[in-house]
Coordinates of C-alpha atoms in Angstrom, one line a residue:
Chain L
M20 CA 83.6 38.5 42.3
R21 CA 82.9 36.2 45.2
Q22 CA 84.2 37.5 48.5
V23 CA 86.4 35.1 50.5
L24 CA 85.4 35.2 54.1
P25 CA 87.7 34.6 57.1
A26 CA 87.1 31.4 59.0
A27 CA 85.7 33.3 62.0
A28 CA 83.1 35.0 59.9
V29 CA 82.0 31.7 58.4
R30 CA 81.6 30.2 61.9
V31 CA 79.4 33.2 63.0
M32 CA 77.4 32.9 59.8
A33 CA 76.9 29.2 60.5
E34 CA 75.4 30.1 63.9
W35 CA 72.5 32.2 62.7
A36 CA 72.0 30.0 59.6
K37 CA 71.0 27.1 62.0
Q38 CA 68.1 29.2 63.1
L39 CA 66.6 29.5 59.6
A40 CA 64.3 26.4 59.7
G41 CA 60.7 27.3 58.7
I42 CA 61.5 30.5 56.9
K43 CA 58.9 31.2 54.2
G44 CA 59.3 34.9 53.6
V45 CA 62.0 37.7 53.4
L46 CA 61.4 41.4 54.2
L47 CA 64.0 43.6 52.6
D48 CA 64.9 47.2 53.6
I49 CA 65.8 49.1 50.5
S50 CA 68.1 52.1 51.1
G51 CA 71.5 50.9 52.4
V52 CA 70.6 47.3 51.5
L53 CA 69.8 47.3 47.8
Y54 CA 71.4 50.6 47.0
D55 CA 73.0 53.8 48.4
S56 CA 70.9 56.8 47.6
G57 CA 72.3 60.1 46.5
E58 CA 72.8 62.5 43.7
G59 CA 71.6 61.2 40.3
G60 CA 69.5 58.4 41.9
G61 CA 72.2 56.6 43.8
V62 CA 74.2 53.4 43.1
P63 CA 73.3 49.7 43.6
I64 CA 75.3 47.8 46.3
P65 CA 77.3 45.1 44.5
G66 CA 75.4 41.8 44.3
S67 CA 72.1 43.1 45.5
R68 CA 70.3 43.0 42.1
E69 CA 71.3 39.3 41.7
A70 CA 70.3 38.7 45.3
V71 CA 66.7 39.9 44.7
E72 CA 66.5 37.6 41.6
K73 CA 67.8 34.7 43.7
I74 CA 65.1 35.2 46.4
K75 CA 62.4 35.4 43.7
A76 CA 63.7 32.2 42.0
S77 CA 63.9 30.3 45.4
G78 CA 60.2 30.2 46.0
L79 CA 60.5 32.3 49.1
K80 CA 58.0 35.1 49.5
L81 CA 59.5 38.6 49.2
Q82 CA 58.3 42.0 50.3
F83 CA 60.2 45.3 50.4
C84 CA 59.7 47.2 53.6
T85 CA 61.0 50.8 53.4
N86 CA 60.7 54.0 55.4
E87 CA 61.5 55.9 52.2
T88 CA 59.5 59.1 51.9
E89 CA 61.4 61.2 49.4
A90 CA 59.1 60.3 46.5
T91 CA 55.8 58.6 45.9
R92 CA 56.0 54.8 46.0
A93 CA 55.5 54.7 42.2
K94 CA 58.3 57.1 41.4
F95 CA 60.6 55.3 43.9
V96 CA 59.9 52.0 42.3
E97 CA 60.6 53.4 38.8
K98 CA 64.0 54.7 40.1
L99 CA 64.9 51.2 41.4
Q100 CA 63.8 49.6 38.2
R101 CA 66.1 52.0 36.3
L102 CA 68.9 51.0 38.7
G103 CA 68.2 47.4 37.5
F104 CA 66.1 45.9 40.3
N105 CA 63.3 43.5 39.6
I106 CA 60.7 45.2 41.8
S107 CA 57.1 46.3 41.4
V108 CA 54.9 48.8 43.3
N109 CA 52.7 46.2 45.0
E110 CA 55.8 44.5 46.4
V111 CA 56.7 47.7 48.4
T112 CA 55.3 48.5 51.8
A113 CA 56.0 52.2 52.5
P114 CA 54.8 54.8 55.1
A115 CA 52.9 57.2 52.9
P116 CA 50.2 54.9 51.7
A117 CA 49.9 53.6 55.2
V118 CA 49.5 57.1 56.7
C119 CA 46.9 58.0 54.1
R120 CA 44.8 55.1 55.2
I121 CA 45.1 56.3 58.8
L122 CA 44.2 59.9 57.9
K123 CA 41.1 58.8 56.1
E124 CA 40.0 56.5 58.9
R125 CA 40.4 59.2 61.5
N126 CA 39.1 62.1 59.4
L127 CA 42.4 63.9 59.8
R128 CA 43.4 66.9 57.5
P129 CA 47.2 67.0 57.4
H130 CA 49.6 69.9 57.4
L131 CA 52.5 68.3 55.4
L132 CA 56.2 68.7 56.3
V133 CA 57.5 66.2 53.7
H134 CA 59.7 66.1 50.6
D135 CA 58.1 67.8 47.5
G136 CA 58.3 64.4 45.7
L137 CA 55.9 62.8 48.3
V138 CA 53.1 65.4 48.1
P139 CA 51.2 63.7 45.3
E140 CA 50.6 60.7 47.6
F141 CA 48.3 63.1 49.6
D142 CA 46.4 64.5 46.5
E143 CA 43.1 62.9 47.5
L144 CA 43.1 64.2 51.0
D145 CA 41.5 67.4 52.3
K146 CA 44.3 69.6 53.6
A147 CA 42.4 72.8 54.4
N148 CA 42.2 73.9 58.0
P149 CA 44.6 71.1 59.2
N150 CA 44.0 69.2 62.4
C151 CA 47.3 67.2 62.4
V152 CA 50.9 67.4 61.1
V153 CA 52.5 64.7 59.0
I154 CA 56.3 64.7 59.0
G155 CA 58.5 62.7 56.6
D156 CA 62.1 62.9 55.6
A157 CA 61.7 66.4 54.1
A158 CA 65.4 66.9 53.3
D159 CA 65.9 70.5 52.1
N160 CA 62.4 71.2 53.1
F161 CA 63.5 71.0 56.7
S162 CA 64.1 74.7 56.8
Y163 CA 63.7 76.9 59.9
K164 CA 60.6 78.5 58.2
N165 CA 58.9 75.2 57.5
L166 CA 59.7 73.7 60.9
N167 CA 58.2 76.9 62.5
E168 CA 55.1 76.5 60.4
A169 CA 54.6 72.9 61.5
F170 CA 55.3 73.8 65.1
R171 CA 52.7 76.6 65.0
V172 CA 50.0 74.3 63.6
L173 CA 50.7 71.8 66.5
I174 CA 51.0 74.3 69.3
G175 CA 47.7 75.9 68.2
M176 CA 45.8 72.6 68.7
E177 CA 44.3 71.5 72.0
N178 CA 45.6 68.0 71.6
P179 CA 48.4 68.2 69.0
I180 CA 48.6 65.1 66.7
L181 CA 51.9 64.5 65.0
L182 CA 52.3 61.5 62.6
S183 CA 55.9 60.7 61.8
L184 CA 56.8 58.6 58.7
G185 CA 59.5 56.6 60.5
R186 CA 61.8 57.6 63.4
G187 CA 65.2 56.9 61.9
R188 CA 68.1 58.9 63.4
Y189 CA 70.2 59.2 60.2
Y190 CA 70.8 57.6 56.8
K191 CA 73.7 57.4 54.4
E192 CA 73.8 59.0 51.0
T193 CA 76.6 58.8 48.5
D194 CA 77.9 62.2 49.9
G195 CA 77.7 61.3 53.6
L196 CA 75.4 60.8 56.6
K197 CA 72.3 62.9 56.8
L198 CA 69.7 63.5 59.5
D199 CA 66.6 61.5 59.1
V200 CA 63.0 62.3 60.0
G201 CA 63.4 61.0 63.6
A202 CA 65.6 63.9 64.6
Y203 CA 63.1 66.5 63.4
M204 CA 60.2 64.5 65.0
K205 CA 62.1 64.8 68.3
A206 CA 62.5 68.5 67.8
L207 CA 58.7 69.0 67.4
E208 CA 57.9 66.5 70.2
Y209 CA 60.1 68.5 72.6
A210 CA 58.9 71.9 71.5
C211 CA 55.2 70.9 71.8
D212 CA 55.7 68.5 74.8
I213 CA 53.9 65.6 72.9
Q214 CA 54.6 62.2 71.6
A215 CA 54.5 61.5 67.8
E216 CA 52.7 58.5 66.4
V217 CA 55.2 56.6 64.2
V218 CA 53.9 55.2 60.9
G219 CA 56.6 53.0 59.3
K220 CA 59.4 50.9 60.8
P221 CA 59.8 50.2 63.7
A222 CA 56.0 50.3 64.3
K223 CA 54.5 46.8 64.7
A224 CA 51.5 47.6 62.6
F225 CA 53.8 48.4 59.7
F226 CA 55.7 45.1 59.8
Q227 CA 52.3 43.3 60.2
S228 CA 51.0 44.9 57.0
A229 CA 54.1 43.9 55.1
L230 CA 53.7 40.3 56.4
A231 CA 50.0 40.3 55.4
E232 CA 51.0 41.2 51.8
M233 CA 53.1 38.0 51.7
G234 CA 50.6 35.9 53.7
V235 CA 53.4 34.8 56.1
E236 CA 53.4 34.6 59.9
P237 CA 56.1 36.6 61.9
H238 CA 57.9 33.5 62.9
Q239 CA 58.2 32.4 59.3
A240 CA 59.9 35.6 58.2
I241 CA 63.3 37.3 58.3
M242 CA 64.0 41.0 58.0
I243 CA 67.2 42.2 56.4
G244 CA 68.2 45.8 57.0
D245 CA 71.1 48.2 57.7
D246 CA 69.4 49.9 60.7
I247 CA 70.0 48.0 63.9
V248 CA 67.0 49.7 65.8
N249 CA 64.4 50.3 63.1
D250 CA 64.9 47.3 60.9
V251 CA 66.4 44.6 63.2
G252 CA 64.9 45.7 66.5
G253 CA 61.5 46.6 65.1
A254 CA 61.3 43.2 63.3
Q255 CA 62.3 41.3 66.4
Q256 CA 59.7 43.2 68.5
C257 CA 57.1 41.9 66.0
G258 CA 58.3 38.3 66.2
L259 CA 60.4 38.1 63.1
R260 CA 64.1 37.3 62.9
G261 CA 66.4 40.2 62.0
L262 CA 69.7 40.3 60.1
Q263 CA 71.9 43.4 59.9
V264 CA 73.9 44.0 56.7
R265 CA 77.3 45.7 57.0
T266 CA 76.4 48.2 54.2
G267 CA 74.5 51.5 54.1
K268 CA 74.5 53.3 57.5
Y269 CA 75.9 50.3 59.3
R270 CA 78.6 51.1 61.8
P271 CA 80.8 48.6 63.7
C272 CA 79.5 49.8 67.1
D273 CA 76.0 48.6 66.0
E274 CA 77.2 45.1 66.8
Q275 CA 77.5 46.1 70.5
H276 CA 74.2 48.0 70.6
S277 CA 72.9 48.5 74.1
H278 CA 69.5 46.9 73.6
V279 CA 69.3 45.3 70.1
K280 CA 71.2 42.1 69.2
A281 CA 70.6 41.0 65.6
D282 CA 70.0 37.3 64.9
G283 CA 73.0 37.6 62.5
Y284 CA 75.3 40.1 60.9
V285 CA 76.3 39.7 57.2
N286 CA 78.6 41.7 55.0
N287 CA 75.9 42.5 52.5
L288 CA 72.6 41.3 51.0
A289 CA 74.3 38.9 48.6
E290 CA 75.9 37.0 51.4
A291 CA 72.7 36.9 53.4
V292 CA 70.7 35.5 50.5
D293 CA 73.4 32.9 49.6
I294 CA 73.1 31.5 53.1
I295 CA 69.3 31.7 53.4
V296 CA 68.8 30.0 50.0
K297 CA 71.4 27.3 50.8
Q298 CA 69.6 26.4 54.0
L299 CA 66.3 26.0 52.1
H300 CA 67.7 23.1 50.3
K301 CA 69.1 21.3 53.3
Chain H
M8 CA 47.8 104.1 82.4
R9 CA 47.6 102.1 85.6
Q10 CA 45.9 98.7 85.1
V11 CA 42.9 98.0 87.4
L12 CA 43.2 94.5 88.7
P13 CA 40.3 92.3 89.7
A14 CA 40.0 91.6 93.4
A15 CA 41.1 87.9 92.9
A16 CA 44.3 89.0 91.2
V17 CA 45.1 91.4 94.0
R18 CA 44.6 88.6 96.6
V19 CA 46.9 86.2 94.6
M20 CA 49.5 89.0 94.3
A21 CA 49.3 89.7 98.0
E22 CA 50.1 86.0 98.6
W23 CA 53.5 86.0 96.9
A24 CA 54.3 89.6 98.0
K25 CA 54.3 88.3 101.6
Q26 CA 57.3 86.0 100.7
L27 CA 59.5 89.0 99.6
A28 CA 61.3 89.7 102.9
G29 CA 65.0 89.7 102.5
I30 CA 65.1 90.3 98.8
K31 CA 68.2 92.2 97.8
G32 CA 68.6 91.4 94.1
V33 CA 66.4 91.0 91.0
L34 CA 67.3 88.9 88.0
L35 CA 65.5 89.9 84.8
D36 CA 64.9 87.8 81.7
I37 CA 65.0 90.2 78.7
S38 CA 63.1 88.8 75.7
G39 CA 59.3 88.6 76.5
V40 CA 59.8 90.6 79.7
L41 CA 61.5 93.8 78.6
Y42 CA 60.5 93.7 75.0
D43 CA 59.1 91.4 72.2
S44 CA 61.8 90.7 69.6
G45 CA 61.0 90.7 65.9
E46 CA 61.5 92.6 62.6
G47 CA 63.2 96.0 63.1
G48 CA 64.5 95.2 66.5
G49 CA 61.2 94.5 68.3
V50 CA 59.0 96.6 70.6
P51 CA 59.3 97.4 74.3
I52 CA 56.5 95.9 76.5
P53 CA 54.6 98.8 78.0
G54 CA 55.9 99.9 81.4
S55 CA 59.1 97.8 81.3
R56 CA 61.5 100.7 80.7
E57 CA 60.1 102.5 83.7
A58 CA 60.2 99.3 85.7
V59 CA 64.0 98.9 85.1
E60 CA 64.5 102.5 86.2
K61 CA 62.4 101.9 89.3
I62 CA 64.5 98.8 90.3
K63 CA 67.7 100.8 89.9
A64 CA 66.3 103.7 91.9
S65 CA 65.2 101.3 94.7
G66 CA 68.6 100.2 95.8
L67 CA 68.0 96.6 94.8
K68 CA 70.8 95.0 92.9
L69 CA 69.9 94.2 89.3
Q70 CA 71.3 91.8 86.7
F71 CA 69.8 90.8 83.4
C72 CA 70.0 87.1 82.8
T73 CA 69.2 86.1 79.2
N74 CA 69.6 83.1 76.8
E75 CA 69.7 85.5 73.9
T76 CA 72.2 84.3 71.3
E77 CA 71.2 86.1 68.1
A78 CA 73.9 88.8 68.5
T79 CA 77.0 89.5 70.6
R80 CA 76.2 90.8 74.0
A81 CA 77.5 94.2 73.0
K82 CA 75.2 94.5 69.9
F83 CA 72.3 93.2 71.9
V84 CA 72.8 95.8 74.6
E85 CA 73.1 98.5 72.0
K86 CA 69.7 97.4 70.5
L87 CA 68.1 97.5 74.0
Q88 CA 69.5 101.0 74.6
R89 CA 68.0 102.2 71.3
L90 CA 64.7 100.8 72.5
G91 CA 65.1 103.1 75.5
F92 CA 66.4 100.7 78.2
N93 CA 68.8 101.8 80.9
I94 CA 71.2 98.8 80.5
S95 CA 74.9 98.2 80.1
V96 CA 77.0 95.3 78.9
N97 CA 78.3 94.3 82.3
E98 CA 74.8 94.1 83.7
V99 CA 74.0 91.2 81.3
T100 CA 74.7 87.6 81.9
A101 CA 74.5 85.7 78.5
P102 CA 75.4 82.2 77.3
A103 CA 78.0 83.1 74.7
P104 CA 80.6 84.7 77.0
A105 CA 80.0 81.8 79.5
V106 CA 80.5 79.1 76.8
C107 CA 83.7 80.8 75.6
R108 CA 85.1 80.5 79.2
I109 CA 84.3 76.8 79.2
L110 CA 85.8 76.2 75.7
K111 CA 89.0 77.8 76.8
E112 CA 89.2 75.9 80.1
R113 CA 88.7 72.6 78.4
N114 CA 90.8 73.3 75.3
L115 CA 87.8 72.8 73.0
R116 CA 87.7 73.9 69.4
P117 CA 84.1 74.6 68.5
H118 CA 82.2 73.9 65.3
L119 CA 79.5 76.7 65.5
L120 CA 75.9 76.3 64.7
V121 CA 74.8 79.8 65.7
H122 CA 73.3 83.0 64.4
D123 CA 75.7 85.0 62.2
G124 CA 75.4 87.8 64.6
L125 CA 76.9 85.7 67.4
V126 CA 80.0 84.5 65.6
P127 CA 82.2 87.5 66.7
E128 CA 82.0 86.3 70.3
F129 CA 84.1 83.3 69.2
D130 CA 86.7 85.4 67.3
E131 CA 89.5 84.6 69.8
L132 CA 89.0 80.8 69.7
D133 CA 90.7 78.2 67.5
K134 CA 88.0 76.7 65.4
A135 CA 90.2 74.5 63.1
N136 CA 89.7 70.7 63.3
P137 CA 86.8 71.0 65.8
N138 CA 86.4 68.7 68.7
C139 CA 82.9 69.8 69.9
V140 CA 79.8 71.5 68.5
V141 CA 78.3 74.7 70.0
I142 CA 74.6 75.2 69.1
G143 CA 72.7 78.5 69.8
D144 CA 69.5 79.9 68.5
A145 CA 70.7 80.0 64.9
A146 CA 67.3 81.0 63.4
D147 CA 67.5 80.9 59.6
N148 CA 70.9 79.2 59.9
F149 CA 69.0 76.1 61.1
S150 CA 69.0 74.8 57.6
Y151 CA 69.0 71.1 56.7
K152 CA 72.6 71.6 55.3
N153 CA 73.9 73.2 58.5
L154 CA 72.2 70.7 60.8
N155 CA 73.8 67.8 58.8
E156 CA 77.2 69.5 59.0
A157 CA 76.9 69.8 62.8
F158 CA 75.6 66.2 63.0
R159 CA 78.6 64.8 61.0
V160 CA 81.1 66.6 63.2
L161 CA 79.4 65.0 66.3
I162 CA 78.9 61.5 64.8
G163 CA 82.6 61.4 63.7
M164 CA 83.8 61.9 67.3
E165 CA 84.5 59.0 69.7
N166 CA 82.8 60.9 72.6
P167 CA 80.7 63.6 71.0
I168 CA 80.5 66.9 72.9
L169 CA 77.5 69.2 72.2
L170 CA 77.3 72.5 74.1
S171 CA 73.9 74.1 73.9
L172 CA 73.3 77.8 74.6
G173 CA 70.0 77.2 76.4
R174 CA 67.4 74.6 76.0
G175 CA 64.3 76.7 75.4
R176 CA 61.4 75.1 73.5
Y177 CA 60.2 78.2 71.7
Y178 CA 60.0 81.9 71.9
K179 CA 57.7 84.7 70.7
E180 CA 58.6 87.3 68.1
T181 CA 56.3 90.0 66.9
D182 CA 55.2 87.7 64.0
G183 CA 54.5 84.6 66.1
L184 CA 56.0 81.7 68.0
K185 CA 59.3 80.3 66.8
L186 CA 61.3 77.1 67.6
D187 CA 64.2 77.8 70.0
V188 CA 67.6 76.1 70.3
G189 CA 66.3 73.4 72.6
A190 CA 64.3 71.8 69.8
Y191 CA 67.4 71.5 67.6
M192 CA 69.5 70.4 70.5
K193 CA 67.0 67.5 71.0
A194 CA 67.3 66.6 67.3
L195 CA 71.1 66.3 67.5
E196 CA 70.9 64.5 70.9
Y197 CA 68.6 61.9 69.4
A198 CA 70.5 61.5 66.1
C199 CA 73.9 61.0 68.0
D200 CA 72.4 59.3 71.1
I201 CA 74.1 61.8 73.4
Q202 CA 73.2 64.4 76.0
A203 CA 74.0 68.0 75.4
E204 CA 75.6 70.2 78.1
V205 CA 73.4 73.3 78.6
V206 CA 75.1 76.6 79.1
G207 CA 72.5 79.3 79.9
K208 CA 69.2 79.0 81.8
P209 CA 68.2 76.6 83.4
A210 CA 71.7 75.5 84.2
K211 CA 72.5 76.2 87.9
A212 CA 76.1 77.4 87.1
F213 CA 74.6 80.1 84.9
F214 CA 72.2 81.5 87.6
Q215 CA 75.1 81.3 90.0
S216 CA 77.3 83.4 87.8
A217 CA 74.6 86.0 87.5
L218 CA 74.2 86.1 91.3
A219 CA 77.9 86.4 91.7
E220 CA 77.9 89.6 89.5
M221 CA 75.4 91.1 92.0
G222 CA 77.1 89.7 95.1
V223 CA 73.8 88.3 96.3
E224 CA 72.9 84.9 97.7
P225 CA 70.2 82.7 96.0
H226 CA 67.7 83.1 98.8
Q227 CA 68.1 86.9 98.6
A228 CA 67.2 87.0 94.9
I229 CA 64.1 86.8 92.7
M230 CA 64.0 85.9 89.0
I231 CA 61.4 87.4 86.7
G232 CA 60.8 85.7 83.4
D233 CA 58.2 84.6 80.8
D234 CA 59.5 81.0 80.6
I235 CA 58.0 78.7 83.2
V236 CA 60.7 76.0 82.9
N237 CA 63.9 77.8 82.1
D238 CA 63.4 81.1 84.0
V239 CA 61.1 80.1 86.9
G240 CA 61.9 76.5 87.3
G241 CA 65.7 77.0 86.7
A242 CA 65.8 79.8 89.3
Q243 CA 63.9 77.8 91.9
Q244 CA 66.3 74.8 91.4
C245 CA 69.1 77.2 92.2
G246 CA 67.4 78.4 95.4
L247 CA 66.0 81.7 94.1
R248 CA 62.3 82.7 94.0
G249 CA 60.7 82.8 90.5
L250 CA 57.9 85.0 89.1
Q251 CA 56.3 84.4 85.8
V252 CA 55.1 87.4 83.8
R253 CA 52.0 87.0 81.6
T254 CA 53.8 88.6 78.6
G255 CA 56.1 87.2 75.9
K256 CA 55.7 83.4 75.4
Y257 CA 53.5 83.1 78.4
R258 CA 50.5 80.8 77.9
P259 CA 47.6 80.4 80.4
C260 CA 48.4 76.6 80.7
D261 CA 51.8 77.5 82.2
E262 CA 49.9 78.2 85.4
Q263 CA 49.0 74.5 85.5
H264 CA 52.5 73.3 84.6
S265 CA 53.1 69.6 85.5
H266 CA 56.2 70.2 87.6
V267 CA 56.9 73.9 88.0
K268 CA 54.9 76.2 90.2
A269 CA 56.0 79.9 90.1
D270 CA 56.2 81.7 93.4
G271 CA 53.9 84.2 91.8
Y272 CA 52.3 85.2 88.5
V273 CA 52.1 88.8 87.4
N274 CA 50.6 90.5 84.4
N275 CA 53.8 92.2 83.4
L276 CA 57.2 93.4 84.7
A277 CA 55.7 96.8 85.7
E278 CA 53.3 95.1 88.1
A279 CA 56.0 92.8 89.5
V280 CA 58.3 95.7 90.2
D281 CA 55.5 97.9 91.8
I282 CA 54.8 95.1 94.3
I283 CA 58.5 94.3 95.0
V284 CA 59.4 97.9 95.6
K285 CA 56.4 98.5 97.7
Q286 CA 57.4 95.6 100.0
L287 CA 60.8 97.0 100.4
H288 CA 59.4 100.0 102.2
K289 CA 57.2 98.1 104.6

């Protein structure tokens, strides 16, 4: 079913579409853009599977750029494939592989406060006698007991090191909004009087590594996400254009955000891809 | 057993003791000053029971000023009496009775994220269709599920109101350091992009209501606590003098705190009271 858009929406769309010259690559957020996560794996957002195919058929480079940390990248990709998405592991830039590289480079032994499903990503690392804490979206593992344990590791260190897999405030699952890792990161930052190092969106290095996978420069790329700060704002800080979809955790007040203004707002991924691909052929 | 202090400590003690002229009232923090909380009710800090008696015998006014929110004030006082302290309910200024007054004044219906033991304090209040969230030190009730529930109440309001019973970073129980309400307050503040209203130390209104109970002016009072920011800093902001005890959550680095300098540091409550009472008779 093709959505009929009011004239005003088409005018606004036309505005940002004019800025698309030179686009060679698309970065896609996953949760809230491709699908809504939740019990039983979640549900695809209508039109998003076809939109991914359309990008791939267009000749544009494509990389998925997610802060998802509830499962290993391999398991996460398997789930998306089961939901019908044309996606493979090497097309996904995710925080856990990125933080593992950092831990190895800096000889850090992590205490993990993450989802059970993410633990295998850290299998190769020494975790005895930890000298840092890695926090991801741990969901039910965010218990008082586990938070206290992570806190005690940090407060016992002379210079506490906290690595946070993203800094999202909340996300949407099929049964409602849920607190994301950023909220718990803030709790530990405050308790220990420290600043976490963020691995994942909106960190510049994270967008840069996704761009490097595509071989595309920032000014040649567009990020599409549902998070006005971490997707859109983060991408813009890195020199990309940023579109916000009105799906997932999107709320109308995002369009009046105090310090982030998206290059464009679209109802969903399908609409964004229609416009982008149409511009390619002009 | 009387502790023998090194000459340097005695010199430092003498410094703050000189500033004690005109003291008419003492405000005492409870946890970490009178006793260390923990399994089975906790254990008194040596000399603190006798120190309370000594203040009462001296003619000084005394009020206990606590951010304790794990039980109703009545149950908390019963526990302290069982531990051997000479203390009664009306001598204790605590956040829950204070927040109940505020809720009534402002016609607020609270969603509670507090310890089970504190819930009876809110018995008289309408809690249907909540229009604010009250957060206290909820301990094991700080589950992912409960945090999400409080978050959803807040994010669903046009102007979210979060009342926090204190803003402590952490406290010490007999089995180690634990995150305090302030850490979880920060998590909700960040997730909802709001500022909590703090009821309890270090809020000025809270110290003022404790002083009013004693009928003593701020410059005539001294606060003794183990928390450099919430006890000492909060009291000083309100015009009281503030002493930090080296018990409870005290850590040596507190003496080099970036923006709070106590009027004096003492090894424990017994030492503080010895010096204060001695000065009275000069």
